Tab-separated table of C-alpha atoms and ligand atoms in Angstrom:
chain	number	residue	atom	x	y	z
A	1	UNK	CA	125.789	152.378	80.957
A	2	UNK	CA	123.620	150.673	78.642
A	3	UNK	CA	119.993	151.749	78.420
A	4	UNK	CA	116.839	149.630	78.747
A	5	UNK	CA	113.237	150.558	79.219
A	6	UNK	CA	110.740	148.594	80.679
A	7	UNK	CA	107.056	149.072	79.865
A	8	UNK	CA	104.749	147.663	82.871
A	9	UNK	CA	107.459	148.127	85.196
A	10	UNK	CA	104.927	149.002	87.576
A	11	UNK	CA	103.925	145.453	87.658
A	12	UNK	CA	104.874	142.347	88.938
A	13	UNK	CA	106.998	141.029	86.638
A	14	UNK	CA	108.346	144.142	85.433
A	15	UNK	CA	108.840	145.228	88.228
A	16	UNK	CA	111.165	142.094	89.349
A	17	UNK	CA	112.455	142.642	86.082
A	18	UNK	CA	113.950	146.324	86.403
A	19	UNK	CA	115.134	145.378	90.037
A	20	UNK	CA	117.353	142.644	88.285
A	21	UNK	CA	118.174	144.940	85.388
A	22	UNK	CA	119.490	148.006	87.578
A	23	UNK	CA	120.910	145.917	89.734
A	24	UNK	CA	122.904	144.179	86.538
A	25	UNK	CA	124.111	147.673	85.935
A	26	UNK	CA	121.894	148.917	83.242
A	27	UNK	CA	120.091	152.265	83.207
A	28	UNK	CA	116.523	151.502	83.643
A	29	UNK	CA	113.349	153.982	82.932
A	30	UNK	CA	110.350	152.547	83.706
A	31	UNK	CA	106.769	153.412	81.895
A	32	UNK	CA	103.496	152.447	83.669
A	33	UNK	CA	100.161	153.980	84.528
A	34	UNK	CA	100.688	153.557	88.474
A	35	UNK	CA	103.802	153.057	90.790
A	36	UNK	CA	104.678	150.035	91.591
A	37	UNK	CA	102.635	148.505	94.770
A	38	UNK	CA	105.431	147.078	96.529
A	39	UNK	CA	108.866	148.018	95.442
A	40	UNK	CA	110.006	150.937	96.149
A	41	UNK	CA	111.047	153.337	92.781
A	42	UNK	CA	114.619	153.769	93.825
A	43	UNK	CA	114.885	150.312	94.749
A	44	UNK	CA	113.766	149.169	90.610
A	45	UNK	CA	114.769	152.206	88.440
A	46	UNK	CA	116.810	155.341	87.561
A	47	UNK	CA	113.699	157.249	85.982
A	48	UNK	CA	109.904	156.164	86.334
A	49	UNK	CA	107.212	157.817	83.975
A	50	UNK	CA	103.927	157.522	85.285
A	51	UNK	CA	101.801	157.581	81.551
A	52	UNK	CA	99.081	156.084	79.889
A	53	UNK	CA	100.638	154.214	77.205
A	54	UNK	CA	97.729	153.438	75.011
A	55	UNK	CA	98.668	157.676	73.857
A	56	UNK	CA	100.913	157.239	71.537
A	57	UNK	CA	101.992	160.819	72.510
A	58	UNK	CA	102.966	159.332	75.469
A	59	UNK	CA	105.050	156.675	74.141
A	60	UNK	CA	106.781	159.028	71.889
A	61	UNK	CA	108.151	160.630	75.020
A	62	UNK	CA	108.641	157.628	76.893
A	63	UNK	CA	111.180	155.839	74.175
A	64	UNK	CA	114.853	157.222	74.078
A	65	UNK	CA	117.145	157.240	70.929
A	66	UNK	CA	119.993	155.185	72.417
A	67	UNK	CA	117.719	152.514	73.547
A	68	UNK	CA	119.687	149.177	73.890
A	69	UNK	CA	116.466	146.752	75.218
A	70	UNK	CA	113.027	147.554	75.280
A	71	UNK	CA	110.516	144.822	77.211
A	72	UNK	CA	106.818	145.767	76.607
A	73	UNK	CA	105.336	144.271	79.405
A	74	UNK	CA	102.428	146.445	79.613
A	75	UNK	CA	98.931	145.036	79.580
A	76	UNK	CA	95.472	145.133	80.635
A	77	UNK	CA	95.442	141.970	82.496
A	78	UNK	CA	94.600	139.735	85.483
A	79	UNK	CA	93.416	136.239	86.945
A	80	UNK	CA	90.784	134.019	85.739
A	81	UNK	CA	88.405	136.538	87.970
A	82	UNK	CA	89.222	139.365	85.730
A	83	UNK	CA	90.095	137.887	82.164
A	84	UNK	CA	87.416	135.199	81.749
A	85	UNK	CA	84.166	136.889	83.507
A	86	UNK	CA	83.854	138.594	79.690
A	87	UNK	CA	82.916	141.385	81.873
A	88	UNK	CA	86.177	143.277	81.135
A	89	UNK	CA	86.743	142.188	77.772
A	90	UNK	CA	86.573	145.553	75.390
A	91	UNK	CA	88.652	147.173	78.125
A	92	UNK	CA	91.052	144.347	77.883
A	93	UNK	CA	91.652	144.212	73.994
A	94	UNK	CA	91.869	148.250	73.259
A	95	UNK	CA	93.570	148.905	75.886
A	96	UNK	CA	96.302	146.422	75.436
A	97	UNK	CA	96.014	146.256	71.517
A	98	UNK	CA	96.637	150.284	71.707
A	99	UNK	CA	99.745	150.002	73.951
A	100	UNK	CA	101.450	147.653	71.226
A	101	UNK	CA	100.056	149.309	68.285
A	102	UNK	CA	101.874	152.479	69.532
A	103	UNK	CA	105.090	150.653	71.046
A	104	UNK	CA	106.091	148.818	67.930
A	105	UNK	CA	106.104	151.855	65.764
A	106	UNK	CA	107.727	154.089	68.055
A	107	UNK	CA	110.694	151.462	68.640
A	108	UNK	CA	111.014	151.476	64.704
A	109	UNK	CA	111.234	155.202	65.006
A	110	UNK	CA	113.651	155.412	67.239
A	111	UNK	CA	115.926	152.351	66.436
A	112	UNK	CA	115.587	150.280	69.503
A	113	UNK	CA	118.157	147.825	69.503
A	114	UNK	CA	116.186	145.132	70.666
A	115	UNK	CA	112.612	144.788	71.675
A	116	UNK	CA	110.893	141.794	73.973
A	117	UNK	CA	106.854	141.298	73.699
A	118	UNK	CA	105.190	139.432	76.479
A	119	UNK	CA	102.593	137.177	75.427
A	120	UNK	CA	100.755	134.701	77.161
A	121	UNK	CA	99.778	130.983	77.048
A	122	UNK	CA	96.111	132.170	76.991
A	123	UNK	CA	96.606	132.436	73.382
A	124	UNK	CA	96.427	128.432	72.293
A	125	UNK	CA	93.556	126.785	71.144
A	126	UNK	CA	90.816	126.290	73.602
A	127	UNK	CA	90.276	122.718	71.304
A	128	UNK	CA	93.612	121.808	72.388
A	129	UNK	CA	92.941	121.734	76.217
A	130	UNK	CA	90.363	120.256	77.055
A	131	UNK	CA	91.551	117.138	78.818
A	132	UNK	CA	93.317	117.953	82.114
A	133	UNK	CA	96.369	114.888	81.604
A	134	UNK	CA	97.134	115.955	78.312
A	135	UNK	CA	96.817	119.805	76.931
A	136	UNK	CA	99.026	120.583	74.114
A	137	UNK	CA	100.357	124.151	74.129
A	138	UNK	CA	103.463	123.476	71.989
A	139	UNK	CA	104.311	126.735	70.082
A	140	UNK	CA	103.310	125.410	66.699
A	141	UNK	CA	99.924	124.757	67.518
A	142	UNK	CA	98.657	128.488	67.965
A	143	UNK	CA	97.067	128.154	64.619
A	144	UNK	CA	94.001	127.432	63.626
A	145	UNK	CA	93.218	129.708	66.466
A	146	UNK	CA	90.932	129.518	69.386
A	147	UNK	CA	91.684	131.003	72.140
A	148	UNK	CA	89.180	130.698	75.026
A	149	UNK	CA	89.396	134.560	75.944
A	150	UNK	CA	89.497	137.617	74.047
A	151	UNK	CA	92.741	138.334	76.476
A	152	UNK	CA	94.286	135.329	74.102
A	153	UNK	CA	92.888	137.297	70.922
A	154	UNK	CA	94.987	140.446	71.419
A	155	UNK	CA	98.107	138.372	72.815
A	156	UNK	CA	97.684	136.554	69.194
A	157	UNK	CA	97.445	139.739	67.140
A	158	UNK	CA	99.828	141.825	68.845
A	159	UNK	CA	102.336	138.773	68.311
A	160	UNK	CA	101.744	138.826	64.735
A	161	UNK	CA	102.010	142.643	65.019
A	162	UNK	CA	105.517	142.595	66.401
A	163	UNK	CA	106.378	140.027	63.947
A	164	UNK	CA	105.033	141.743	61.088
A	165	UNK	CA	107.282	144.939	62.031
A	166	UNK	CA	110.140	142.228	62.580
A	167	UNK	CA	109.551	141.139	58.501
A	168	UNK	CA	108.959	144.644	57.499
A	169	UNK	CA	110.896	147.132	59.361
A	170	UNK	CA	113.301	144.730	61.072
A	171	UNK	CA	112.699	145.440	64.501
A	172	UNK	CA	114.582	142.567	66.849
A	173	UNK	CA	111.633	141.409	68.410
A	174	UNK	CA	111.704	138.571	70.958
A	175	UNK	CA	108.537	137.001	71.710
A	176	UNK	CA	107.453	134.906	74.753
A	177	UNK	CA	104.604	133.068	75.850
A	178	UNK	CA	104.552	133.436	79.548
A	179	UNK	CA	102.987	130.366	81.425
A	180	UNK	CA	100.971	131.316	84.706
A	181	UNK	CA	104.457	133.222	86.449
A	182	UNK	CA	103.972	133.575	89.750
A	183	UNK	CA	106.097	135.052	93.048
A	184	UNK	CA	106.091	137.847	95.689
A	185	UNK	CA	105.307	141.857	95.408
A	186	UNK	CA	102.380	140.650	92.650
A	187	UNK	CA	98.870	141.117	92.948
A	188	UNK	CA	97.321	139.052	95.991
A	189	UNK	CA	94.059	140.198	96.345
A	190	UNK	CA	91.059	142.143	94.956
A	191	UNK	CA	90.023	139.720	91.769
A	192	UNK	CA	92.773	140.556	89.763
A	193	UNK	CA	95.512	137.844	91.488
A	194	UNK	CA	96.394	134.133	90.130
A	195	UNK	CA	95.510	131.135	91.347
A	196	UNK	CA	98.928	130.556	93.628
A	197	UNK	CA	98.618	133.756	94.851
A	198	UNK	CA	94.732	133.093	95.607
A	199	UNK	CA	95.817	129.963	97.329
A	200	UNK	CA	98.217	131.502	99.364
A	201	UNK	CA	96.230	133.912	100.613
A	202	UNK	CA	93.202	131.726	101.175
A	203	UNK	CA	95.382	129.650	103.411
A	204	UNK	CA	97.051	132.539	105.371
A	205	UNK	CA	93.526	134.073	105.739
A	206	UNK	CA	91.402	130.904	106.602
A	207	UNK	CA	91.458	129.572	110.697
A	208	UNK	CA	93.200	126.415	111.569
A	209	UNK	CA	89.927	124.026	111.532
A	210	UNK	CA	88.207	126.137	108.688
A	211	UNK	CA	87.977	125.739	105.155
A	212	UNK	CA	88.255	127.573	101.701
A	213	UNK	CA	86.451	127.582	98.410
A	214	UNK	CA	88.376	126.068	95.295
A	215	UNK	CA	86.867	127.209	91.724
A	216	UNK	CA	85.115	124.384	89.753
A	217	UNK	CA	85.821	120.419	90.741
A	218	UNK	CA	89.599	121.691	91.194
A	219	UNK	CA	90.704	118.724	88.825
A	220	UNK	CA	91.617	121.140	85.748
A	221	UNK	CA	95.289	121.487	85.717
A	222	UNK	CA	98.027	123.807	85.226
A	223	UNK	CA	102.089	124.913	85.516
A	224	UNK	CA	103.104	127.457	87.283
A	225	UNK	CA	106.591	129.216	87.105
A	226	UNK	CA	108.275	130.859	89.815
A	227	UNK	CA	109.428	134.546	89.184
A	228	UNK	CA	113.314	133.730	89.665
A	229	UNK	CA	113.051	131.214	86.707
A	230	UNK	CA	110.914	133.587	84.305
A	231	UNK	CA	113.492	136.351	84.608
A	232	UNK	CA	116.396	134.004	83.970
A	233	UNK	CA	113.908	132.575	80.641
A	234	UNK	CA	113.852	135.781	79.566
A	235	UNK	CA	117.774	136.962	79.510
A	236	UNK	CA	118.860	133.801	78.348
A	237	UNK	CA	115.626	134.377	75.041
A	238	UNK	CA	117.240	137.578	75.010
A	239	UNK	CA	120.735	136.906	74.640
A	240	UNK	CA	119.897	134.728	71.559
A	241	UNK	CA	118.936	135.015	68.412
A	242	UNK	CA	115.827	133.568	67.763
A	243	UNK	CA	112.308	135.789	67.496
A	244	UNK	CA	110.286	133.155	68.950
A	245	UNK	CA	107.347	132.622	69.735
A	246	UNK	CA	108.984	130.628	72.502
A	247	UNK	CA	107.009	129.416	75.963
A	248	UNK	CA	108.415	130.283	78.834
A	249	UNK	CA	106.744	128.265	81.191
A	250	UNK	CA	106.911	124.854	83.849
A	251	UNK	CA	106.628	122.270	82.620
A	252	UNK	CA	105.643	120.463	86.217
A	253	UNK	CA	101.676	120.025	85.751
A	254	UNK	CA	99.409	120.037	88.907
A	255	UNK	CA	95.918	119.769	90.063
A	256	UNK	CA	94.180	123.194	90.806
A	257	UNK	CA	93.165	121.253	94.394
A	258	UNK	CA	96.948	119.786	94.808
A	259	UNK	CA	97.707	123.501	94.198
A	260	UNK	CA	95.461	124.410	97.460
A	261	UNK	CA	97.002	121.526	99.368
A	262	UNK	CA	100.481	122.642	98.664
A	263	UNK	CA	99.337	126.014	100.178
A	264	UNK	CA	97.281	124.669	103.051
A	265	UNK	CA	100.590	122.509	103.893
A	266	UNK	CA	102.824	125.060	103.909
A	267	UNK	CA	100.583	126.898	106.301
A	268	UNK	CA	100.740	124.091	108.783
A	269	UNK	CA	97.210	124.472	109.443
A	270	UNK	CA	94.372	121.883	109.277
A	271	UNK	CA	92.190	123.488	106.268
A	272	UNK	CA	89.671	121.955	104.386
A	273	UNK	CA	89.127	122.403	100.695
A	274	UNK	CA	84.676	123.379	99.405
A	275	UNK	CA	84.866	123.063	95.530
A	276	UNK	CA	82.663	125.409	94.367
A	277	UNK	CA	80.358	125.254	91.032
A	278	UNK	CA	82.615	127.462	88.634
A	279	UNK	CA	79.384	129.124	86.285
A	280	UNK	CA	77.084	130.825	88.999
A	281	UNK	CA	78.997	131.598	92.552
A	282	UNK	CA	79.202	135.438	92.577
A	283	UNK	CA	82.091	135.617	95.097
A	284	UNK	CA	82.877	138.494	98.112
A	285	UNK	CA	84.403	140.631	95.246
A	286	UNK	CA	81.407	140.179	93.022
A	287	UNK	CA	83.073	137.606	90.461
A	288	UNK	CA	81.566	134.895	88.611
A	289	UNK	CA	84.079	132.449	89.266
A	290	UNK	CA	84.751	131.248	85.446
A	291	UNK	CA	87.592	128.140	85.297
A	292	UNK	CA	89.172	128.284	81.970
A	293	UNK	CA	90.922	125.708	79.937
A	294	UNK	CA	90.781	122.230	81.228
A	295	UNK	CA	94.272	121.983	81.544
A	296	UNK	CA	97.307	123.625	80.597
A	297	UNK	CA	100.755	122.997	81.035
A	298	UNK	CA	103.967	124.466	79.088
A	299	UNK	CA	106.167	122.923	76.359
A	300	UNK	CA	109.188	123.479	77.067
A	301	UNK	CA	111.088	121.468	74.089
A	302	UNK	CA	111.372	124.291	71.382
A	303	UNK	CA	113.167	126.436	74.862
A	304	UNK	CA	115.330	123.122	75.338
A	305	UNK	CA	116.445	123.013	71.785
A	306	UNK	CA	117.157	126.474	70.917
A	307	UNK	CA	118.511	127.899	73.983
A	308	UNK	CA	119.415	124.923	76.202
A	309	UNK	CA	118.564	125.313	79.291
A	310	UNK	CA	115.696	123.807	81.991
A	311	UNK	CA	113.711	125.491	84.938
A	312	UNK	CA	114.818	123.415	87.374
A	313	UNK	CA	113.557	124.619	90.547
A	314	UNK	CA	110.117	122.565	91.910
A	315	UNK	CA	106.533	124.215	92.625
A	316	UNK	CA	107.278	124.353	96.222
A	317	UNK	CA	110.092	126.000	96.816
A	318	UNK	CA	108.453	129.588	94.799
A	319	UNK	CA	104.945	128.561	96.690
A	320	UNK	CA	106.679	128.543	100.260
A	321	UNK	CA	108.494	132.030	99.248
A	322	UNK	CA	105.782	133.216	98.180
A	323	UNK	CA	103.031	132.114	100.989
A	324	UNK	CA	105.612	133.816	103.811
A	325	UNK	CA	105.197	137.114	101.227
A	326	UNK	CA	101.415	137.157	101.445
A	327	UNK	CA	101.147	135.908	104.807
A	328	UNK	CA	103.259	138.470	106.126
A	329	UNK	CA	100.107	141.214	103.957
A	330	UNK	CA	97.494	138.998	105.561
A	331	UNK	CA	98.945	139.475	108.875
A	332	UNK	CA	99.846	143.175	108.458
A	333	UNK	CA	96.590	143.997	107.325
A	334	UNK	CA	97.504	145.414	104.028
B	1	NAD	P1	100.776	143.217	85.849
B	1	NAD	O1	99.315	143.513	85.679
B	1	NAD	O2	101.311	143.113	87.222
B	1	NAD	O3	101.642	144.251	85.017
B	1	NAD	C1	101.165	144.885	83.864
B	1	NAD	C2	101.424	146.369	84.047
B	1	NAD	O4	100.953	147.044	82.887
B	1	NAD	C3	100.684	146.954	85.254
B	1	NAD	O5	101.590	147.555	86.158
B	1	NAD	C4	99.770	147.982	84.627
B	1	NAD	O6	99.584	149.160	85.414
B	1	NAD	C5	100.485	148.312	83.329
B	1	NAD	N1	99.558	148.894	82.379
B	1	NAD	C6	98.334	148.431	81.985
B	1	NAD	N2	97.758	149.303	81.147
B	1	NAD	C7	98.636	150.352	81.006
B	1	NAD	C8	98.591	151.548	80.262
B	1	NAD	N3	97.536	151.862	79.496
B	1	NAD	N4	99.653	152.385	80.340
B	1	NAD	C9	100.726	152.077	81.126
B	1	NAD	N5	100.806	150.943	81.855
B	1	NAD	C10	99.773	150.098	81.786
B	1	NAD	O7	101.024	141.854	85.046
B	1	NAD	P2	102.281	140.881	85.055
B	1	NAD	O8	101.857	139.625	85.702
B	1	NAD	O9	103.490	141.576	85.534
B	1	NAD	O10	102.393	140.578	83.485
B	1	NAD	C11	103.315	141.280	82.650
B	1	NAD	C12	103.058	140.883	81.208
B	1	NAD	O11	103.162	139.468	81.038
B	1	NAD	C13	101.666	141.262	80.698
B	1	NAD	O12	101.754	141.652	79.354
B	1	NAD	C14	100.891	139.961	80.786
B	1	NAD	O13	99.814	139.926	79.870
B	1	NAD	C15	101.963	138.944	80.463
B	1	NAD	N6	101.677	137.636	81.037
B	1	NAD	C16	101.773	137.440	82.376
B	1	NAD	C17	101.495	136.197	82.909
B	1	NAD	C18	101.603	135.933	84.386
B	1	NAD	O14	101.409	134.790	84.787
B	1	NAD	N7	101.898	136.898	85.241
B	1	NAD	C19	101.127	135.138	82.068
B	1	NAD	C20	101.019	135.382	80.698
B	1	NAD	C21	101.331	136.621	80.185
């Protein structure tokens, strides 16, 4: 039995992730400050360790010998209500910078076979997306750099930190820049969700007749990319033999507004959309409701070209799998 390790298993897409893993027949152990929300342990792993990662005494005992993949998935991370308030930010980058810092050496030291970072499409140049028709987030144009969050900043240094131990010690890194992935059994509510998940909820929560409040003018754009999709991105990055950086994204672009609408239909309830200024409005949770880039969308040619294959599947099909999920919370009163 081959043995893989998953880092932020106890999130969502880790923890989709090790489900598909164990379930592929590989030994999983799973590292992660809580338990998964949703899954059940048994259900996603062989062995959980419930650890703070950013100890690197922790990480010494959480990486085996005989270690065939290792995905770092761990981060400090949310939505735009967590990640772009500034509010978080110090947390965010030395808490997440630490948990890489300590991973990469540690796989050096004990000879992982093959090690996959998660980074994010928050990393490309703020400069770059500022019209909502037409952002540019191909892979090459990272640099000059500008992200528009500090979240981006430590995405961007702990790829060049993988990469660096990739030049210098060898490690097999893979590295992906995950576009806005999105899907049941992931965070719904409390600040920390995405905006389809927001949505969703929004539209299972409001009354048929009411109406919900949209972030900002709800014209800024972005892709979203259904769970199933990301995990098959990621085997197929795996399985080959370029490094990356590589975006693993949609690249089917859509209103923030058309977003709601999707979820409103899919409700089958009358709901109206209240755009709401994105600077000022402190919202139920206490949020300054911040908006981000203008638009963003993935490139998805440099996937195309080296590893030849397309997400297929549209928007809708993950949003209606996905609304039933958090309508069912919304209804159960979780
Ligand atoms: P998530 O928040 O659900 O999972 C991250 C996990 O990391 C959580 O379970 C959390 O408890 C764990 N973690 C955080 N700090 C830790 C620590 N100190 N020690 C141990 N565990 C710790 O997020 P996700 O959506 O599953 O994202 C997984 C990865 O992909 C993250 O690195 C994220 O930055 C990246 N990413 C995700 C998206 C997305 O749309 N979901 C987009 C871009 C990048």
């Amino acid at each position: 039995m081959k043995k893989v390790i998953i880092l932020g298993g106890g999130g969502f897409i880790g923890g989709h992730l090790a489900k598909k893993l164990k379930l592929n027949g590989f030994f999983v152990r799973i590292a992660d400050i809580k338990q998964h929300e949703y899954l059940k342990q048994e259900d996603i792993c062989h062995e959980f360790i419930e650890c703070d990662l950013a100890d690197p005494v922790a990480v010494e005992k959480v990486i085996f010998e005989d270690c065939y993949e290792l995905y770092q998935l761990a981060a400090d991370m949310g939505g735009a209500g967590y990640i772009f308030t500034g509010l978080n930010d110090a947390n965010i980058m030395s808490n997440s910078a630490l948990i890489n810092l300590n991973v990469a050496k540690e796989a050096v030291k004990k000879k992982v076979q093959k090690i996959f970072y998660s980074s994010s499409a928050c990393i490309y140049p703020a400069h770059n997306q500022l019209d909502s028709n037409n952002p540019n987030c191909e892979e090459g144009s990272a640099y000059p750099a500008n992200p528009d969050s500090e979240y981006g900043w430590e995405k961007l240094f702990s790829e060049r930190l993988f990469l660096a131990y990739a030049s210098n010690y060898n490690l097999n890194v893979r590295i992906a820049r995950f576009h806005n992935v999105f899907g049941p059994y992931g965070t719904w509510n409390g600040g920390k969700e995405k905006a389809p998940a927001a949505m969703a909820r929004k539209a299972a929560e409001t009354p048929n007749g009411g109406s919900f409040e949209v972030w900002g003018d709800g014209q800024q754009t972005r892709s979203f990319l259904y769970i199933e999709d990301c995990l098959e991105a990621i085997e197929r990055f795996m399985k080959s033999d370029f490094n990356g950086p590589l975006n693993i994204g949609s690249e089917e672009m859509i209103t923030i507004n058309q977003l709601a609408q999707m979820a409103i239909d899919i409700s089958g309830k009358n709901i109206s959309i209240h755009n709401i200024d994105g600077q000022e409005f402190i919202d139920k949770y206490g949020f300054r409701c911040p908006l981000g880039v203008r638009g963003r969308k993935s490139d998805n040619n440099l996937y195309r070209s080296t590893i030849g294959w397309e997400v297929s599947a549209p928007l809708i099909v993950g949003m209606q799998k996905t609304f039933t999920w958090i309508n069912e919370q919304v209804n159960n009163g979780q």
